[in-house]
Short mmCIF file of N, CA, C and O in Angstrom, two decimals:
data_model
loop_
_atom_site.label_atom_id
_atom_site.label_comp_id
_atom_site.label_asym_id
_atom_site.label_seq_id
_atom_site.Cartn_x
_atom_site.Cartn_y
_atom_site.Cartn_z
N UNK F 1 46.98 98.23 107.10
CA UNK F 1 47.81 98.15 106.37
C UNK F 1 48.15 96.47 105.25
O UNK F 1 48.55 95.90 106.07
N UNK F 2 47.58 96.39 103.94
CA UNK F 2 48.32 94.84 103.89
C UNK F 2 49.10 95.26 102.78
O UNK F 2 49.48 96.61 102.63
N UNK F 3 49.32 94.20 102.35
CA UNK F 3 51.39 93.96 101.38
C UNK F 3 50.77 93.25 100.99
O UNK F 3 51.17 91.85 101.19
N UNK F 4 51.37 92.69 99.67
CA UNK F 4 51.49 92.21 98.23
C UNK F 4 52.62 91.53 98.41
O UNK F 4 53.00 93.32 98.09
N UNK F 5 53.30 90.38 97.32
CA UNK F 5 54.78 90.41 96.91
C UNK F 5 54.20 90.68 95.70
O UNK F 5 53.53 89.62 95.51
N UNK F 6 54.66 91.55 95.49
CA UNK F 6 54.84 91.42 93.83
C UNK F 6 55.89 91.26 92.63
O UNK F 6 56.80 91.18 93.57
N UNK F 7 56.36 91.20 92.05
CA UNK F 7 57.57 90.30 90.58
C UNK F 7 57.41 91.50 89.84
O UNK F 7 56.92 91.17 88.80
N UNK F 8 58.41 91.86 90.02
CA UNK F 8 59.69 92.86 88.69
C UNK F 8 60.96 92.16 88.61
O UNK F 8 61.59 91.88 89.18
N UNK F 9 60.73 91.61 86.99
CA UNK F 9 61.90 91.53 86.70
C UNK F 9 62.62 90.10 86.86
O UNK F 9 63.88 90.50 87.48
N UNK F 10 61.72 89.40 87.62
CA UNK F 10 62.35 88.66 88.10
C UNK F 10 62.99 88.31 89.69
O UNK F 10 63.41 87.19 90.22
N UNK F 11 62.58 89.59 90.31
CA UNK F 11 62.59 89.19 91.67
C UNK F 11 61.19 89.57 92.69
O UNK F 11 60.17 90.78 92.58
N UNK F 12 61.20 89.66 93.83
CA UNK F 12 59.90 89.91 94.50
C UNK F 12 60.36 91.20 95.66
O UNK F 12 61.62 90.99 95.84
N UNK F 13 59.33 91.51 94.90
CA UNK F 13 58.98 92.59 96.17
C UNK F 13 57.85 93.09 96.97
O UNK F 13 56.87 93.29 96.15
N UNK F 14 57.41 92.98 98.28
CA UNK F 14 56.84 93.30 98.43
C UNK F 14 56.28 94.22 99.03
O UNK F 14 56.87 95.81 98.75
N UNK F 15 55.10 95.46 98.69
CA UNK F 15 54.70 96.40 98.69
C UNK F 15 53.54 95.63 99.86
O UNK F 15 53.06 95.87 99.92
N UNK F 16 53.50 97.43 100.75
CA UNK F 16 52.40 97.90 101.06
C UNK F 16 51.59 98.90 100.16
O UNK F 16 51.51 99.35 99.44
N UNK F 17 50.69 98.34 100.47
CA UNK F 17 48.73 99.01 100.02
C UNK F 17 47.47 99.21 100.69
O UNK F 17 47.44 98.43 102.12
N UNK F 18 47.09 99.90 100.93
CA UNK F 18 45.70 99.93 101.22
C UNK F 18 44.91 99.03 101.93
O UNK F 18 45.06 98.33 100.75
N UNK F 19 43.44 98.29 102.30
CA UNK F 19 43.49 97.40 101.70
C UNK F 19 42.73 96.98 101.36
O UNK F 19 42.36 98.28 100.84
N UNK F 20 42.44 96.10 100.40
CA UNK F 20 41.07 95.79 99.78
C UNK F 20 42.18 96.53 98.25
O UNK F 20 41.76 96.24 97.06
N UNK F 21 43.12 96.74 97.87
CA UNK F 21 43.94 97.27 97.29
C UNK F 21 45.01 96.35 96.50
O UNK F 21 45.53 96.27 95.59
N UNK F 22 44.62 95.19 96.93
CA UNK F 22 46.00 94.15 96.50
C UNK F 22 45.83 93.99 94.89
O UNK F 22 46.72 93.71 94.05
N UNK F 23 44.72 93.45 94.53
CA UNK F 23 44.48 92.73 93.07
C UNK F 23 45.57 94.10 91.97
O UNK F 23 45.74 93.70 91.30
N UNK F 24 45.09 95.34 92.32
CA UNK F 24 45.28 96.43 92.16
C UNK F 24 47.39 96.94 91.54
O UNK F 24 47.15 97.17 90.78
N UNK F 25 47.10 96.12 92.95
CA UNK F 25 48.72 97.53 93.30
C UNK F 25 49.53 95.47 92.24
O UNK F 25 50.18 96.07 90.80
N UNK F 26 48.66 94.33 92.57
CA UNK F 26 49.24 93.56 91.79
C UNK F 26 49.19 93.85 90.18
O UNK F 26 50.23 93.49 88.86
N UNK F 27 47.55 94.68 89.32
CA UNK F 27 48.38 94.51 88.12
C UNK F 27 48.70 95.53 87.71
O UNK F 27 49.51 95.52 86.08
N UNK F 28 49.01 96.92 88.22
CA UNK F 28 49.98 97.90 88.51
C UNK F 28 51.37 97.43 88.29
O UNK F 28 52.37 97.81 87.25
N UNK F 29 51.64 96.71 88.60
CA UNK F 29 52.92 96.01 89.31
C UNK F 29 53.27 95.33 87.75
O UNK F 29 54.70 94.92 87.54
N UNK F 30 52.47 94.36 86.91
CA UNK F 30 52.48 93.66 86.14
C UNK F 30 52.66 94.94 85.43
O UNK F 30 53.85 94.22 84.47
N UNK F 31 52.32 95.86 84.96
CA UNK F 31 52.06 96.46 83.77
C UNK F 31 53.84 97.02 83.72
O UNK F 31 54.35 97.66 83.06
N UNK F 32 53.85 97.43 84.45
CA UNK F 32 55.38 97.75 85.38
C UNK F 32 56.49 96.97 85.02
O UNK F 32 57.57 96.83 84.46
N UNK F 33 56.04 95.56 85.31
CA UNK F 33 57.04 94.65 84.65
C UNK F 33 57.13 94.38 82.97
O UNK F 33 58.62 93.85 82.97
N UNK F 34 56.40 94.32 82.54
CA UNK F 34 55.82 94.63 81.09
C UNK F 34 56.96 95.07 81.07
O UNK F 34 57.70 95.03 79.65
N UNK F 35 56.59 96.73 81.26
CA UNK F 35 57.25 98.13 80.72
C UNK F 35 58.32 97.22 80.79
O UNK F 35 59.77 97.86 80.16
N UNK F 36 59.71 97.11 82.24
CA UNK F 36 60.64 96.91 82.91
C UNK F 36 61.75 95.63 81.71
O UNK F 36 62.77 96.10 81.19
N UNK F 37 60.52 94.46 81.54
CA UNK F 37 60.59 93.18 80.35
C UNK F 37 61.49 94.17 79.38
O UNK F 37 62.78 93.87 78.19
N UNK F 38 60.96 94.61 78.28
CA UNK F 38 60.34 95.42 77.19
C UNK F 38 61.88 96.42 77.06
O UNK F 38 63.11 96.16 76.43
N UNK F 39 62.36 97.65 78.09
CA UNK F 39 63.29 98.28 78.14
C UNK F 39 64.52 97.47 78.31
O UNK F 39 65.73 97.64 77.45
N UNK F 40 64.41 96.06 79.08
CA UNK F 40 65.98 95.12 79.18
C UNK F 40 66.24 94.47 77.90
O UNK F 40 67.35 94.42 77.78
N UNK F 41 65.15 94.04 77.51
CA UNK F 41 65.12 93.82 76.26
C UNK F 41 65.55 94.81 74.51
O UNK F 41 66.60 93.82 73.44
N UNK F 42 65.08 96.49 75.18
CA UNK F 42 65.84 97.15 74.00
C UNK F 42 67.29 97.21 74.13
O UNK F 42 68.18 97.84 73.57
N UNK F 43 68.17 97.30 75.61
CA UNK F 43 69.32 98.01 75.89
C UNK F 43 69.95 97.26 76.80
O UNK F 43 71.30 97.62 76.73
N UNK F 44 69.50 95.97 77.27
CA UNK F 44 70.34 95.21 77.89
C UNK F 44 70.46 94.28 79.03
O UNK F 44 69.19 95.78 79.71
N UNK F 45 70.46 94.34 80.26
CA UNK F 45 70.60 94.80 81.47
C UNK F 45 71.74 95.69 82.10
O UNK F 45 73.28 94.86 81.77
N UNK F 46 71.35 96.57 82.49
CA UNK F 46 71.88 97.44 82.78
C UNK F 46 71.89 97.61 84.66
O UNK F 46 71.91 99.06 84.82
N UNK F 47 72.04 97.11 85.15
CA UNK F 47 70.58 96.66 86.19
C UNK F 47 69.43 97.54 86.56
O UNK F 47 69.13 97.94 85.69
N UNK F 48 69.33 96.36 87.71
CA UNK F 48 67.62 96.95 88.60
C UNK F 48 67.93 98.85 88.63
O UNK F 48 66.43 99.15 87.62
N UNK F 49 67.67 98.68 89.12
CA UNK F 49 67.68 100.32 89.31
C UNK F 49 67.87 101.25 87.68
O UNK F 49 66.90 101.94 87.76
N UNK F 50 68.86 101.49 87.09
CA UNK F 50 68.70 101.44 85.76
C UNK F 50 67.26 100.97 85.21
O UNK F 50 66.74 102.01 84.50
N UNK F 51 67.49 99.56 84.71
CA UNK F 51 66.04 99.38 84.21
C UNK F 51 65.11 100.39 85.03
O UNK F 51 64.18 100.39 84.44
N UNK F 52 64.60 99.99 85.79
CA UNK F 52 63.62 100.94 86.83
C UNK F 52 63.89 102.25 86.60
O UNK F 52 62.21 103.01 86.47
N UNK F 53 64.50 102.91 86.53
CA UNK F 53 64.13 104.39 86.19
C UNK F 53 63.85 105.16 85.60
O UNK F 53 62.72 105.78 84.67
N UNK F 54 64.44 103.64 83.55
CA UNK F 54 64.24 104.30 82.18
C UNK F 54 62.86 103.89 82.04
O UNK F 54 62.50 104.45 82.00
N UNK F 55 62.11 102.30 82.27
CA UNK F 55 61.11 101.95 82.91
C UNK F 55 59.97 103.01 83.07
O UNK F 55 59.28 103.76 82.78
N UNK F 56 60.34 103.90 84.70
CA UNK F 56 59.54 104.67 85.37
C UNK F 56 59.58 105.97 84.20
O UNK F 56 58.46 106.37 84.57
N UNK F 57 60.96 106.49 83.81
CA UNK F 57 60.73 107.75 82.80
C UNK F 57 59.75 107.56 81.96
O UNK F 57 59.21 109.26 81.37
N UNK F 58 59.56 106.44 80.86
CA UNK F 58 59.03 105.84 79.57
C UNK F 58 57.53 106.17 79.82
O UNK F 58 56.84 106.83 79.72
N UNK F 59 57.18 105.62 81.07
CA UNK F 59 55.47 105.32 81.68
C UNK F 59 55.28 107.01 82.42
O UNK F 59 53.99 107.20 81.84
N UNK F 60 56.21 107.38 83.64
CA UNK F 60 56.02 109.18 83.09
C UNK F 60 55.62 109.81 82.41
O UNK F 60 54.23 110.66 81.89
N UNK F 61 56.37 109.54 80.89
CA UNK F 61 56.15 110.25 79.87
C UNK F 61 54.61 109.93 79.31
O UNK F 61 54.25 110.78 78.72
N UNK F 62 54.62 109.05 78.52
CA UNK F 62 53.32 108.39 78.88
C UNK F 62 52.22 109.21 79.62
O UNK F 62 50.51 109.09 78.76
N UNK F 63 51.88 109.20 80.50
CA UNK F 63 50.71 109.51 81.01
C UNK F 63 51.15 110.54 80.55
O UNK F 63 49.64 111.09 80.88
N UNK F 64 51.78 111.58 80.91
CA UNK F 64 51.73 112.94 80.94
C UNK F 64 51.22 113.13 79.17
O UNK F 64 50.65 114.02 79.51
N UNK F 65 51.77 112.43 78.17
CA UNK F 65 51.15 112.45 76.90
C UNK F 65 49.99 112.45 77.26
O UNK F 65 48.83 113.04 76.24
N UNK F 66 49.32 111.48 77.30
CA UNK F 66 47.22 111.11 77.91
C UNK F 66 47.01 111.83 78.47
O UNK F 66 45.81 112.82 78.39
N UNK F 67 47.49 113.04 79.46
CA UNK F 67 46.86 114.38 79.86
C UNK F 67 47.26 114.95 79.35
O UNK F 67 45.89 115.44 79.46
N UNK F 68 48.22 116.24 79.03
CA UNK F 68 47.78 116.27 77.72
C UNK F 68 47.18 116.42 76.28
O UNK F 68 45.66 117.33 76.10
N UNK F 69 47.07 115.20 76.11
CA UNK F 69 45.67 114.67 75.30
C UNK F 69 44.15 114.84 75.64
O UNK F 69 43.52 114.89 74.97
N UNK F 70 43.70 114.85 77.03
CA UNK F 70 43.09 114.65 78.09
C UNK F 70 42.75 115.86 77.52
O UNK F 70 41.20 116.39 78.34
N UNK F 71 43.82 117.21 77.94
CA UNK F 71 43.17 118.53 78.00
C UNK F 71 42.91 119.08 76.51
O UNK F 71 42.33 120.10 77.33
N UNK F 72 42.78 118.73 75.83
CA UNK F 72 42.80 119.03 74.91
C UNK F 72 41.64 118.78 74.43
O UNK F 72 40.90 119.82 72.95
N UNK F 73 41.42 117.75 74.94
CA UNK F 73 39.72 116.69 74.64
C UNK F 73 38.63 117.98 75.49
O UNK F 73 38.23 118.02 74.61
N UNK F 74 39.07 118.40 75.98
CA UNK F 74 38.16 119.42 76.83
C UNK F 74 37.16 119.12 78.20
O UNK F 74 37.22 117.84 77.62
N UNK F 75 36.69 119.80 78.53
CA UNK F 75 35.49 119.60 79.94
C UNK F 75 34.17 118.59 79.28
O UNK F 75 34.62 117.80 80.57
N UNK F 76 33.58 118.96 78.16
CA UNK F 76 33.14 118.15 77.80
C UNK F 76 33.01 116.59 77.47
O UNK F 76 32.21 115.36 77.18
N UNK F 77 34.74 116.72 77.00
CA UNK F 77 35.02 115.31 76.90
C UNK F 77 34.79 113.50 78.22
O UNK F 77 34.74 114.52 78.89
N UNK F 78 34.49 113.32 77.53
CA UNK F 78 34.81 111.60 78.99
C UNK F 78 35.66 111.35 79.16
O UNK F 78 35.74 110.80 80.38
N UNK F 79 37.16 111.78 78.22
CA UNK F 79 38.07 111.55 78.98
C UNK F 79 38.59 113.06 79.88
O UNK F 79 39.21 112.27 80.56
N UNK F 80 37.77 113.60 79.86
CA UNK F 80 38.19 114.98 80.98
C UNK F 80 37.99 114.44 82.63
O UNK F 80 38.76 114.05 83.56
N UNK F 81 37.05 113.14 83.18
CA UNK F 81 36.83 112.70 84.36
C UNK F 81 38.08 111.64 84.77
O UNK F 81 38.29 111.13 85.63
N UNK F 82 38.03 111.66 83.29
CA UNK F 82 39.25 109.89 83.74
C UNK F 82 40.10 110.94 84.16
O UNK F 82 41.09 110.71 84.38
N UNK F 83 40.89 112.03 83.45
CA UNK F 83 41.99 112.34 83.62
C UNK F 83 42.45 113.37 84.79
O UNK F 83 43.15 113.88 85.08
N UNK F 84 40.90 114.00 85.80
CA UNK F 84 40.37 114.61 86.69
C UNK F 84 41.84 113.28 87.82
O UNK F 84 41.96 113.22 89.02
N UNK F 85 40.70 112.23 87.58
CA UNK F 85 41.33 111.15 88.16
C UNK F 85 42.35 110.31 88.43
O UNK F 85 43.21 109.85 89.87
N UNK F 86 42.95 110.64 87.39
CA UNK F 86 44.74 110.49 87.60
C UNK F 86 45.43 111.66 88.07
O UNK F 86 46.68 111.44 87.96
N UNK F 87 45.00 112.88 88.71
CA UNK F 87 46.12 113.30 89.43
C UNK F 87 46.79 113.84 89.76
O UNK F 87 47.67 113.08 90.30
N UNK F 88 46.14 112.03 90.96
CA UNK F 88 46.68 112.05 91.76
C UNK F 88 48.59 110.94 91.83
O UNK F 88 49.07 111.10 92.36
N UNK F 89 47.30 109.97 91.16
CA UNK F 89 48.23 109.40 90.63
C UNK F 89 49.79 110.40 89.64
O UNK F 89 51.23 110.14 89.33
N UNK F 90 49.51 111.38 88.94
CA UNK F 90 50.08 111.93 88.16
C UNK F 90 51.44 112.66 89.27
O UNK F 90 52.26 112.06 88.71
N UNK F 91 50.74 113.30 90.16
CA UNK F 91 51.22 113.77 91.00
C UNK F 91 52.74 112.42 92.18
O UNK F 91 53.62 113.38 91.90
N UNK F 92 52.53 110.93 91.55
CA UNK F 92 52.72 110.96 92.73
C UNK F 92 53.78 110.19 91.63
O UNK F 92 55.14 109.62 92.37
N UNK F 93 53.91 109.65 89.92
CA UNK F 93 54.55 109.47 89.22
C UNK F 93 55.60 110.40 89.44
O UNK F 93 56.65 109.73 89.69
N UNK F 94 54.80 111.10 89.37
CA UNK F 94 56.42 112.90 88.94
C UNK F 94 57.09 113.14 90.02
O UNK F 94 58.84 113.21 90.44
N UNK F 95 56.56 112.60 92.05
CA UNK F 95 57.41 112.28 92.77
C UNK F 95 58.32 111.74 92.78
O UNK F 95 59.82 112.20 93.03
N UNK F 96 58.47 110.47 92.21
CA UNK F 96 59.42 109.20 91.82
C UNK F 96 59.95 109.29 91.39
O UNK F 96 61.11 109.46 91.12
N UNK F 97 59.05 109.95 89.73
CA UNK F 97 60.46 110.00 88.29
C UNK F 97 62.15 111.19 89.74
O UNK F 97 63.09 111.26 89.45
N UNK F 98 61.36 112.21 90.36
CA UNK F 98 62.16 112.70 90.16
C UNK F 98 63.23 112.26 91.73
O UNK F 98 64.72 112.51 91.61
N UNK F 99 62.79 111.30 92.94
CA UNK F 99 63.03 111.04 93.62
C UNK F 99 63.90 109.73 92.48
O UNK F 99 65.34 109.51 92.60
N UNK F 100 64.15 109.48 91.42
CA UNK F 100 64.62 108.08 91.44
C UNK F 100 65.97 108.97 89.94
O UNK F 100 66.74 109.14 90.49
N UNK F 101 65.53 110.57 89.32
CA UNK F 101 66.03 111.17 88.92
C UNK F 101 67.46 112.16 89.46
O UNK F 101 68.85 111.66 89.34
N UNK F 102 67.31 112.24 90.59
CA UNK F 102 67.88 112.85 91.97
C UNK F 102 69.15 111.28 92.16
O UNK F 102 70.06 111.56 92.36
N UNK F 103 68.15 109.81 92.20
CA UNK F 103 69.20 109.05 92.91
C UNK F 103 70.44 108.41 91.34
O UNK F 103 71.19 107.94 91.54
N UNK F 104 69.81 108.66 90.12
CA UNK F 104 70.17 108.78 88.85
C UNK F 104 71.72 109.85 89.25
O UNK F 104 72.57 108.99 88.37
N UNK F 105 71.38 110.50 89.43
CA UNK F 105 72.91 111.87 89.50
C UNK F 105 73.47 111.41 90.25
O UNK F 105 74.77 111.45 90.19
N UNK F 106 72.57 111.14 91.24
CA UNK F 106 74.36 110.29 92.47
C UNK F 106 75.01 108.77 92.02
O UNK F 106 76.22 108.75 92.62
N UNK F 107 74.73 108.51 91.30
CA UNK F 107 75.85 106.90 90.44
C UNK F 107 76.93 107.70 89.39
O UNK F 107 77.19 107.49 89.53
#
């Protein structure tokens, strides 16, 4: 297992990933960082946990909408294989969102 250090909202985080996936993790972290910074610009600094929660929920919503659109396109569409390949990612994001929501409720 590899470890890569990514930066989100100006802070470094060590993230474990499968060997060979380091570049992909960095790309995804950069996308998440962009979302966090956009949310911070919109609402101000409300703490990393809440910024991450809001950003994760926005991204989960975008993924959900993309999956709905891909499903509406039908199985013969070029979008269908892409939707099938994101099922695992969507499930993981949903699980993360649920955990984040639980943490937020405890705050």
